[in-house]
Amino acid sequence: MLWLFRAAKRLKALGILGMNRRNAACILDHNPRALYPLVDDKLRMHHLCRRIGVPTPDVYAVVGSHSELRRLPQTVGERGDFVVKPNRGSAGRGVLVLTGRDGRDFVRHNGERLRFEQMRQHLSDILSGMYSLAGRPDQALLQQRVRLHPIFEAVSYKGIPDIRVILYRNEPAMAMLRLPTKESNGRANLHQGGIGTGVDLASGFTHHAVQRNRMVVEHPDTGVPVIGLRVPYWREVLDMSRRVAEAVRLGYVGVDIVVDVAQGPMLLEANARPGLAIQIANGRGLTPRLAAIDAMLDARPAVIDIDERREVEPLRRSA
């Protein structure tokens, strides 16, 4: 058991934020549970983004009940280029990316064909809660598909990268770029084999990369370096992240952003319980950064709001 205590001590010395401390010091202290339903509901987040002027992919249709599946041909129409996702899903589960039509069938992002009946069954599974948080009945969203930005073409495999920014007290604390691979089946998901590349907050350049917790320098499918890449629209990405964090009123939140070739950065979703793998992607711990943000914000002078309209009793003259 001695090795376990030594390992814990080493992780603490490296500034690694562990699960227990994240839950106690970050989530419990800064994220009121009453605010969770907002970020857990993609449709509500979509409407919020529209109100605060943050770009987000269009929602073409919402399927809310099994009875609506009878009208699915009319709902979809001739559309073949869109994304199907559960409204309250997590970790990318249940997301279906479609890029075109082949007769009545659909074509997926990886080239596979999907029959219309399979599409209907997938929507039925979403409605039944197969992919939702806590397995509760859900809604299915038909949403705009983001188009790959040219900068990411050489470091992506049949998918769209996304940018995860963790914000603490509305300040960016750490960021990473997640890249899809063949192993992840074209999804920007680290648990499925995607690449996590740490992004320097000041410059927007990637400086460290891992796949399956192993350091990598090149994309395994293209051979192109994944370190030294500058994320486009970096200032806009950080500004958008701050605006979303302020709007959802969570003190510790993960914001996921994609970059569209035509529309630039767009909010994909927010997460009230962001994971800790971002530390592995960056090769450094979150704890020192959170402490620096606390020191910076707590050192700011308090702003005193003086109501100049308040009547002040005139001074009495001495007799």
mmCIF file of C-alpha atoms in Angstrom:
data_model
loop_
_atom_site.group_PDB
_atom_site.id
_atom_site.type_symbol
_atom_site.label_atom_id
_atom_site.label_comp_id
_atom_site.label_asym_id
_atom_site.label_seq_id
_atom_site.Cartn_x
_atom_site.Cartn_y
_atom_site.Cartn_z
ATOM 1 C CA MET A 1 0.000 0.000 0.000
ATOM 2 C CA LEU A 2 2.995 2.300 0.397
ATOM 3 C CA TRP A 3 3.192 2.791 -3.360
ATOM 4 C CA LEU A 4 -0.361 4.126 -3.357
ATOM 5 C CA PHE A 5 0.440 6.851 -0.843
ATOM 6 C CA ARG A 6 3.611 7.730 -2.758
ATOM 7 C CA ALA A 7 1.649 7.999 -5.983
ATOM 8 C CA ALA A 8 -0.957 10.237 -4.340
ATOM 9 C CA LYS A 9 1.766 12.445 -2.923
ATOM 10 C CA ARG A 10 3.449 12.721 -6.323
ATOM 11 C CA LEU A 11 0.181 13.645 -8.052
ATOM 12 C CA LYS A 12 -0.448 16.320 -5.444
ATOM 13 C CA ALA A 13 3.052 17.700 -5.954
ATOM 14 C CA LEU A 14 2.368 17.884 -9.703
ATOM 15 C CA GLY A 15 -0.791 19.890 -9.075
ATOM 16 C CA ILE A 16 -3.145 17.206 -10.402
ATOM 17 C CA LEU A 17 -6.780 17.870 -9.561
ATOM 18 C CA GLY A 18 -8.359 14.586 -8.466
ATOM 19 C CA MET A 19 -11.963 13.489 -8.758
ATOM 20 C CA ASN A 20 -12.804 13.933 -5.077
ATOM 21 C CA ARG A 21 -11.337 17.407 -4.847
ATOM 22 C CA ARG A 22 -12.989 18.398 -8.133
ATOM 23 C CA ASN A 23 -16.361 17.299 -6.794
ATOM 24 C CA ALA A 24 -15.942 18.924 -3.371
ATOM 25 C CA ALA A 25 -14.002 22.132 -4.059
ATOM 26 C CA CYS A 26 -15.157 22.938 -7.597
ATOM 27 C CA ILE A 27 -18.519 21.408 -8.410
ATOM 28 C CA LEU A 28 -20.217 21.431 -4.991
ATOM 29 C CA ASP A 29 -18.888 24.864 -4.049
ATOM 30 C CA HIS A 30 -19.436 26.636 -7.359
ATOM 31 C CA ASN A 31 -22.179 24.774 -9.256
ATOM 32 C CA PRO A 32 -25.658 24.995 -7.696
ATOM 33 C CA ARG A 33 -27.581 21.864 -8.682
ATOM 34 C CA ALA A 34 -30.604 23.982 -9.585
ATOM 35 C CA LEU A 35 -28.641 25.221 -12.618
ATOM 36 C CA TYR A 36 -27.730 21.770 -13.961
ATOM 37 C CA PRO A 37 -30.909 21.309 -16.046
ATOM 38 C CA LEU A 38 -29.918 24.229 -18.257
ATOM 39 C CA VAL A 39 -26.571 22.841 -19.385
ATOM 40 C CA ASP A 40 -27.859 19.265 -19.475
ATOM 41 C CA ASP A 41 -30.543 20.290 -21.987
ATOM 42 C CA LYS A 42 -29.065 21.016 -25.420
ATOM 43 C CA LEU A 43 -32.247 22.651 -26.688
ATOM 44 C CA ARG A 44 -32.370 25.083 -23.774
ATOM 45 C CA MET A 45 -28.684 25.870 -24.304
ATOM 46 C CA HIS A 46 -29.418 26.490 -27.976
ATOM 47 C CA HIS A 47 -32.090 29.066 -27.069
ATOM 48 C CA LEU A 48 -29.806 30.650 -24.460
ATOM 49 C CA CYS A 49 -27.004 31.045 -26.994
ATOM 50 C CA ARG A 50 -29.362 32.731 -29.424
ATOM 51 C CA ARG A 51 -30.403 35.203 -26.710
ATOM 52 C CA ILE A 52 -26.828 36.145 -25.754
ATOM 53 C CA GLY A 53 -25.555 36.263 -29.337
ATOM 54 C CA VAL A 54 -23.306 33.195 -29.234
ATOM 55 C CA PRO A 55 -23.300 31.249 -32.541
ATOM 56 C CA THR A 56 -24.511 27.650 -32.324
ATOM 57 C CA PRO A 57 -25.579 25.096 -34.963
ATOM 58 C CA ASP A 58 -29.154 25.471 -36.220
ATOM 59 C CA VAL A 59 -31.809 23.058 -35.003
ATOM 60 C CA TYR A 60 -33.859 21.867 -37.984
ATOM 61 C CA ALA A 61 -36.417 19.812 -36.075
ATOM 62 C CA VAL A 62 -37.223 18.354 -32.662
ATOM 63 C CA VAL A 63 -38.814 14.912 -32.341
ATOM 64 C CA GLY A 64 -40.448 14.747 -28.932
ATOM 65 C CA SER A 65 -42.614 11.629 -28.943
ATOM 66 C CA HIS A 66 -42.898 8.212 -30.567
ATOM 67 C CA SER A 67 -46.118 9.284 -32.277
ATOM 68 C CA GLU A 68 -44.156 11.913 -34.216
ATOM 69 C CA LEU A 69 -42.092 9.156 -35.853
ATOM 70 C CA ARG A 70 -45.074 8.453 -38.138
ATOM 71 C CA ARG A 71 -44.381 11.809 -39.779
ATOM 72 C CA LEU A 72 -40.632 11.281 -39.990
ATOM 73 C CA PRO A 73 -40.534 11.288 -43.831
ATOM 74 C CA GLN A 74 -42.209 14.700 -43.805
ATOM 75 C CA THR A 75 -39.992 15.949 -40.969
ATOM 76 C CA VAL A 76 -36.782 14.978 -42.736
ATOM 77 C CA GLY A 77 -37.974 15.720 -46.275
ATOM 78 C CA GLU A 78 -35.131 15.611 -48.781
ATOM 79 C CA ARG A 79 -32.569 16.624 -46.174
ATOM 80 C CA GLY A 80 -29.553 14.339 -45.886
ATOM 81 C CA ASP A 81 -26.847 16.558 -44.406
ATOM 82 C CA PHE A 82 -27.503 16.883 -40.672
ATOM 83 C CA VAL A 83 -26.742 15.484 -37.209
ATOM 84 C CA VAL A 84 -29.085 13.474 -34.986
ATOM 85 C CA LYS A 85 -28.424 13.705 -31.261
ATOM 86 C CA PRO A 86 -30.223 13.125 -27.942
ATOM 87 C CA ASN A 87 -31.234 16.349 -26.258
ATOM 88 C CA ARG A 88 -29.946 15.244 -22.852
ATOM 89 C CA GLY A 89 -27.194 12.877 -23.941
ATOM 90 C CA SER A 90 -23.615 12.824 -22.705
ATOM 91 C CA ALA A 91 -20.127 11.760 -23.838
ATOM 92 C CA GLY A 92 -21.192 11.770 -27.500
ATOM 93 C CA ARG A 93 -23.466 8.758 -27.055
ATOM 94 C CA GLY A 94 -26.296 8.470 -29.564
ATOM 95 C CA VAL A 95 -24.909 11.082 -31.962
ATOM 96 C CA LEU A 96 -25.432 10.189 -35.608
ATOM 97 C CA VAL A 97 -23.658 12.247 -38.283
ATOM 98 C CA LEU A 98 -25.221 12.085 -41.749
ATOM 99 C CA THR A 99 -23.597 13.603 -44.817
ATOM 100 C CA GLY A 100 -25.979 12.776 -47.666
ATOM 101 C CA ARG A 101 -28.659 10.560 -49.217
ATOM 102 C CA ASP A 102 -28.507 7.505 -51.431
ATOM 103 C CA GLY A 103 -32.056 7.154 -52.657
ATOM 104 C CA ARG A 104 -34.178 6.709 -49.550
ATOM 105 C CA ASP A 105 -31.167 5.707 -47.444
ATOM 106 C CA PHE A 106 -28.736 7.987 -45.627
ATOM 107 C CA VAL A 107 -24.935 8.118 -45.840
ATOM 108 C CA ARG A 108 -22.999 8.393 -42.576
ATOM 109 C CA HIS A 109 -19.817 10.411 -42.020
ATOM 110 C CA ASN A 110 -17.717 7.231 -42.340
ATOM 111 C CA GLY A 111 -19.298 6.245 -45.665
ATOM 112 C CA GLU A 112 -21.635 3.594 -44.259
ATOM 113 C CA ARG A 113 -25.215 3.449 -45.504
ATOM 114 C CA LEU A 114 -28.089 3.768 -43.052
ATOM 115 C CA ARG A 115 -31.554 2.588 -44.060
ATOM 116 C CA PHE A 116 -34.494 4.849 -43.299
ATOM 117 C CA GLU A 117 -35.908 2.208 -40.976
ATOM 118 C CA GLN A 118 -32.610 2.144 -39.047
ATOM 119 C CA MET A 119 -32.800 5.915 -38.710
ATOM 120 C CA ARG A 120 -36.339 5.636 -37.338
ATOM 121 C CA GLN A 121 -35.213 2.977 -34.835
ATOM 122 C CA HIS A 122 -32.308 5.143 -33.693
ATOM 123 C CA LEU A 123 -34.692 8.026 -33.034
ATOM 124 C CA SER A 124 -36.977 5.661 -31.126
ATOM 125 C CA ASP A 125 -34.030 4.587 -28.966
ATOM 126 C CA ILE A 126 -33.233 8.237 -28.202
ATOM 127 C CA LEU A 127 -36.848 8.935 -27.233
ATOM 128 C CA SER A 128 -36.824 5.914 -24.928
ATOM 129 C CA GLY A 129 -33.844 7.340 -23.030
ATOM 130 C CA MET A 130 -31.193 4.872 -24.193
ATOM 131 C CA TYR A 131 -28.573 7.632 -24.433
ATOM 132 C CA SER A 132 -29.873 10.220 -21.976
ATOM 133 C CA LEU A 133 -28.684 11.068 -18.482
ATOM 134 C CA ALA A 134 -30.239 8.693 -15.940
ATOM 135 C CA GLY A 135 -31.982 6.836 -18.770
ATOM 136 C CA ARG A 136 -35.028 9.085 -18.729
ATOM 137 C CA PRO A 137 -37.237 9.654 -21.826
ATOM 138 C CA ASP A 138 -35.670 12.219 -24.112
ATOM 139 C CA GLN A 139 -36.095 14.297 -27.253
ATOM 140 C CA ALA A 140 -34.186 13.867 -30.520
ATOM 141 C CA LEU A 141 -32.656 16.874 -32.250
ATOM 142 C CA LEU A 142 -32.002 17.176 -35.982
ATOM 143 C CA GLN A 143 -29.231 19.727 -36.142
ATOM 144 C CA GLN A 144 -26.958 21.502 -38.603
ATOM 145 C CA ARG A 145 -23.771 19.587 -39.453
ATOM 146 C CA VAL A 146 -20.593 21.582 -38.893
ATOM 147 C CA ARG A 147 -18.195 21.681 -41.866
ATOM 148 C CA LEU A 148 -14.504 20.955 -41.319
ATOM 149 C CA HIS A 149 -12.199 23.983 -41.237
ATOM 150 C CA PRO A 150 -9.230 23.581 -43.656
ATOM 151 C CA ILE A 151 -6.697 24.008 -40.835
ATOM 152 C CA PHE A 152 -7.910 20.721 -39.317
ATOM 153 C CA GLU A 153 -8.058 18.646 -42.518
ATOM 154 C CA ALA A 154 -4.610 17.089 -42.057
ATOM 155 C CA VAL A 155 -5.120 16.225 -38.377
ATOM 156 C CA SER A 156 -8.639 14.791 -38.476
ATOM 157 C CA TYR A 157 -10.034 11.458 -39.597
ATOM 158 C CA LYS A 158 -13.584 11.596 -41.005
ATOM 159 C CA GLY A 159 -14.877 13.887 -38.291
ATOM 160 C CA ILE A 160 -14.909 17.332 -36.730
ATOM 161 C CA PRO A 161 -12.467 18.343 -33.957
ATOM 162 C CA ASP A 162 -13.789 20.264 -30.990
ATOM 163 C CA ILE A 163 -12.265 22.546 -28.394
ATOM 164 C CA ARG A 164 -12.907 21.994 -24.687
ATOM 165 C CA VAL A 165 -12.328 24.995 -22.426
ATOM 166 C CA ILE A 166 -12.671 24.615 -18.662
ATOM 167 C CA LEU A 167 -13.626 27.847 -16.931
ATOM 168 C CA TYR A 168 -13.321 28.548 -13.226
ATOM 169 C CA ARG A 169 -15.115 31.597 -11.845
ATOM 170 C CA ASN A 170 -15.702 32.673 -15.473
ATOM 171 C CA GLU A 171 -11.966 32.615 -16.268
ATOM 172 C CA PRO A 172 -10.418 30.094 -18.703
ATOM 173 C CA ALA A 173 -8.377 27.633 -16.648
ATOM 174 C CA MET A 174 -7.293 25.060 -19.247
ATOM 175 C CA ALA A 175 -8.092 24.093 -22.828
ATOM 176 C CA MET A 176 -7.583 21.210 -25.218
ATOM 177 C CA LEU A 177 -8.284 20.380 -28.847
ATOM 178 C CA ARG A 178 -9.824 16.933 -29.389
ATOM 179 C CA LEU A 179 -9.062 15.292 -32.729
ATOM 180 C CA PRO A 180 -10.982 12.392 -34.313
ATOM 181 C CA THR A 181 -9.102 9.286 -35.421
ATOM 182 C CA LYS A 182 -9.821 6.021 -37.185
ATOM 183 C CA GLU A 183 -9.801 4.274 -33.821
ATOM 184 C CA SER A 184 -12.463 6.677 -32.506
ATOM 185 C CA ASN A 185 -14.537 6.127 -35.672
ATOM 186 C CA GLY A 186 -14.277 9.777 -36.617
ATOM 187 C CA ARG A 187 -15.438 11.081 -33.242
ATOM 188 C CA ALA A 188 -13.600 13.684 -31.158
ATOM 189 C CA ASN A 189 -13.909 11.525 -28.054
ATOM 190 C CA LEU A 190 -10.850 10.673 -25.950
ATOM 191 C CA HIS A 191 -12.413 7.574 -24.378
ATOM 192 C CA GLN A 192 -13.027 6.108 -27.846
ATOM 193 C CA GLY A 193 -9.475 6.709 -29.061
ATOM 194 C CA GLY A 194 -9.449 10.360 -30.101
ATOM 195 C CA ILE A 195 -6.401 12.569 -29.552
ATOM 196 C CA GLY A 196 -6.323 15.198 -26.818
ATOM 197 C CA THR A 197 -3.952 18.081 -27.503
ATOM 198 C CA GLY A 198 -3.283 20.696 -24.850
ATOM 199 C CA VAL A 199 -3.744 24.289 -26.005
ATOM 200 C CA ASP A 200 -1.759 27.201 -24.589
ATOM 201 C CA LEU A 201 -4.290 29.741 -23.313
ATOM 202 C CA ALA A 202 -2.193 32.761 -24.225
ATOM 203 C CA SER A 203 -1.318 31.844 -27.812
ATOM 204 C CA GLY A 204 -3.796 29.173 -28.936
ATOM 205 C CA PHE A 205 -0.984 26.813 -30.019
ATOM 206 C CA THR A 206 -1.075 23.099 -29.207
ATOM 207 C CA HIS A 207 1.906 22.072 -27.063
ATOM 208 C CA HIS A 208 1.283 18.502 -25.857
ATOM 209 C CA ALA A 209 -0.763 15.539 -27.118
ATOM 210 C CA VAL A 210 -1.948 12.138 -25.923
ATOM 211 C CA GLN A 211 -3.957 9.215 -27.256
ATOM 212 C CA ARG A 212 -5.152 6.550 -24.830
ATOM 213 C CA ASN A 213 -3.002 8.306 -22.171
ATOM 214 C CA ARG A 214 0.141 7.834 -24.287
ATOM 215 C CA MET A 215 2.091 10.790 -25.625
ATOM 216 C CA VAL A 216 1.899 11.296 -29.393
ATOM 217 C CA VAL A 217 3.522 13.765 -31.751
ATOM 218 C CA GLU A 218 1.794 12.911 -35.031
ATOM 219 C CA HIS A 219 -1.727 11.968 -36.006
ATOM 220 C CA PRO A 220 -1.753 8.140 -36.280
ATOM 221 C CA ASP A 221 -3.811 8.159 -39.498
ATOM 222 C CA THR A 222 -2.264 11.071 -41.402
ATOM 223 C CA GLY A 223 1.277 11.281 -40.021
ATOM 224 C CA VAL A 224 0.933 15.071 -39.655
ATOM 225 C CA PRO A 225 2.270 16.710 -36.449
ATOM 226 C CA VAL A 226 -0.437 17.642 -33.948
ATOM 227 C CA ILE A 227 1.848 19.825 -31.829
ATOM 228 C CA GLY A 228 2.513 23.418 -32.883
ATOM 229 C CA LEU A 229 -0.907 23.838 -34.509
ATOM 230 C CA ARG A 230 -2.678 27.137 -33.823
ATOM 231 C CA VAL A 231 -6.407 26.911 -33.199
ATOM 232 C CA PRO A 232 -8.180 29.404 -35.504
ATOM 233 C CA TYR A 233 -10.291 32.200 -33.981
ATOM 234 C CA TRP A 234 -8.608 31.616 -30.629
ATOM 235 C CA ARG A 235 -9.506 34.999 -29.098
ATOM 236 C CA GLU A 236 -13.117 34.510 -30.197
ATOM 237 C CA VAL A 237 -13.143 31.003 -28.701
ATOM 238 C CA LEU A 238 -12.062 32.316 -25.289
ATOM 239 C CA ASP A 239 -14.472 35.249 -25.425
ATOM 240 C CA MET A 240 -17.352 32.944 -26.353
ATOM 241 C CA SER A 241 -16.438 30.597 -23.511
ATOM 242 C CA ARG A 242 -16.523 33.424 -20.973
ATOM 243 C CA ARG A 243 -19.901 34.659 -22.198
ATOM 244 C CA VAL A 244 -21.411 31.190 -21.939
ATOM 245 C CA ALA A 245 -19.969 30.612 -18.448
ATOM 246 C CA GLU A 246 -21.387 33.914 -17.242
ATOM 247 C CA ALA A 247 -24.788 33.146 -18.774
ATOM 248 C CA VAL A 248 -25.154 29.676 -17.219
ATOM 249 C CA ARG A 249 -23.881 30.997 -13.833
ATOM 250 C CA LEU A 250 -21.751 27.952 -13.082
ATOM 251 C CA GLY A 251 -18.401 28.587 -11.420
ATOM 252 C CA TYR A 252 -16.755 25.446 -12.803
ATOM 253 C CA VAL A 253 -17.900 24.511 -16.293
ATOM 254 C CA GLY A 254 -16.634 22.887 -19.469
ATOM 255 C CA VAL A 255 -17.525 24.562 -22.755
ATOM 256 C CA ASP A 256 -17.251 22.665 -26.050
ATOM 257 C CA ILE A 257 -16.765 24.673 -29.243
ATOM 258 C CA VAL A 258 -16.414 23.653 -32.896
ATOM 259 C CA VAL A 259 -15.037 25.737 -35.762
ATOM 260 C CA ASP A 260 -17.136 25.781 -38.939
ATOM 261 C CA VAL A 261 -15.479 26.602 -42.251
ATOM 262 C CA ALA A 262 -18.048 29.303 -43.028
ATOM 263 C CA GLN A 263 -19.429 30.453 -39.675
ATOM 264 C CA GLY A 264 -16.336 30.201 -37.490
ATOM 265 C CA PRO A 265 -16.541 29.130 -33.809
ATOM 266 C CA MET A 266 -19.895 27.774 -32.624
ATOM 267 C CA LEU A 267 -20.952 26.493 -29.229
ATOM 268 C CA LEU A 268 -21.639 22.765 -29.245
ATOM 269 C CA GLU A 269 -22.575 22.252 -25.580
ATOM 270 C CA ALA A 270 -21.655 23.008 -21.973
ATOM 271 C CA ASN A 271 -20.931 20.576 -19.162
ATOM 272 C CA ALA A 272 -21.470 21.110 -15.431
ATOM 273 C CA ARG A 273 -19.234 18.134 -14.589
ATOM 274 C CA PRO A 274 -16.265 18.376 -16.987
ATOM 275 C CA GLY A 275 -13.830 15.478 -16.838
ATOM 276 C CA LEU A 276 -10.205 15.631 -15.767
ATOM 277 C CA ALA A 277 -8.504 14.117 -18.816
ATOM 278 C CA ILE A 278 -7.746 17.650 -19.971
ATOM 279 C CA GLN A 279 -4.838 17.577 -17.492
ATOM 280 C CA ILE A 280 -3.317 14.580 -19.283
ATOM 281 C CA ALA A 281 -3.756 16.321 -22.636
ATOM 282 C CA ASN A 282 -1.891 19.361 -21.303
ATOM 283 C CA GLY A 283 0.751 17.446 -19.354
ATOM 284 C CA ARG A 284 0.066 19.544 -16.268
ATOM 285 C CA GLY A 285 -2.340 19.796 -13.351
ATOM 286 C CA LEU A 286 -5.313 22.102 -12.905
ATOM 287 C CA THR A 287 -4.730 22.908 -9.229
ATOM 288 C CA PRO A 288 -2.062 25.639 -9.707
ATOM 289 C CA ARG A 289 -4.169 27.327 -12.367
ATOM 290 C CA LEU A 290 -7.274 27.354 -10.167
ATOM 291 C CA ALA A 291 -5.227 28.794 -7.301
ATOM 292 C CA ALA A 292 -3.869 31.523 -9.610
ATOM 293 C CA ILE A 293 -7.400 32.476 -10.670
ATOM 294 C CA ASP A 294 -8.507 32.634 -7.027
ATOM 295 C CA ALA A 295 -5.533 34.864 -6.166
ATOM 296 C CA MET A 296 -6.195 37.147 -9.148
ATOM 297 C CA LEU A 297 -9.928 37.563 -8.521
ATOM 298 C CA ASP A 298 -9.689 37.840 -4.738
ATOM 299 C CA ALA A 299 -7.023 40.540 -5.027
ATOM 300 C CA ARG A 300 -9.264 42.816 -7.078
ATOM 301 C CA PRO A 301 -10.621 45.768 -5.092
ATOM 302 C CA ALA A 302 -14.279 45.520 -4.206
ATOM 303 C CA VAL A 303 -16.575 47.719 -6.273
ATOM 304 C CA ILE A 304 -18.745 49.921 -4.062
ATOM 305 C CA ASP A 305 -22.046 50.849 -5.647
ATOM 306 C CA ILE A 306 -22.887 54.329 -4.375
ATOM 307 C CA ASP A 307 -26.425 55.446 -5.071
ATOM 308 C CA GLU A 308 -25.980 59.121 -5.771
ATOM 309 C CA ARG A 309 -29.713 59.624 -5.739
ATOM 310 C CA ARG A 310 -29.918 58.831 -2.011
ATOM 311 C CA GLU A 311 -30.838 61.859 0.033
ATOM 312 C CA VAL A 312 -28.225 62.838 2.582
ATOM 313 C CA GLU A 313 -29.230 64.659 5.737
ATOM 314 C CA PRO A 314 -27.570 68.083 5.749
ATOM 315 C CA LEU A 315 -24.978 68.742 8.373
ATOM 316 C CA ARG A 316 -26.263 70.626 11.368
ATOM 317 C CA ARG A 317 -24.494 73.809 12.261
ATOM 318 C CA SER A 318 -23.180 74.020 15.765
ATOM 319 C CA ALA A 319 -24.913 76.555 17.992
#
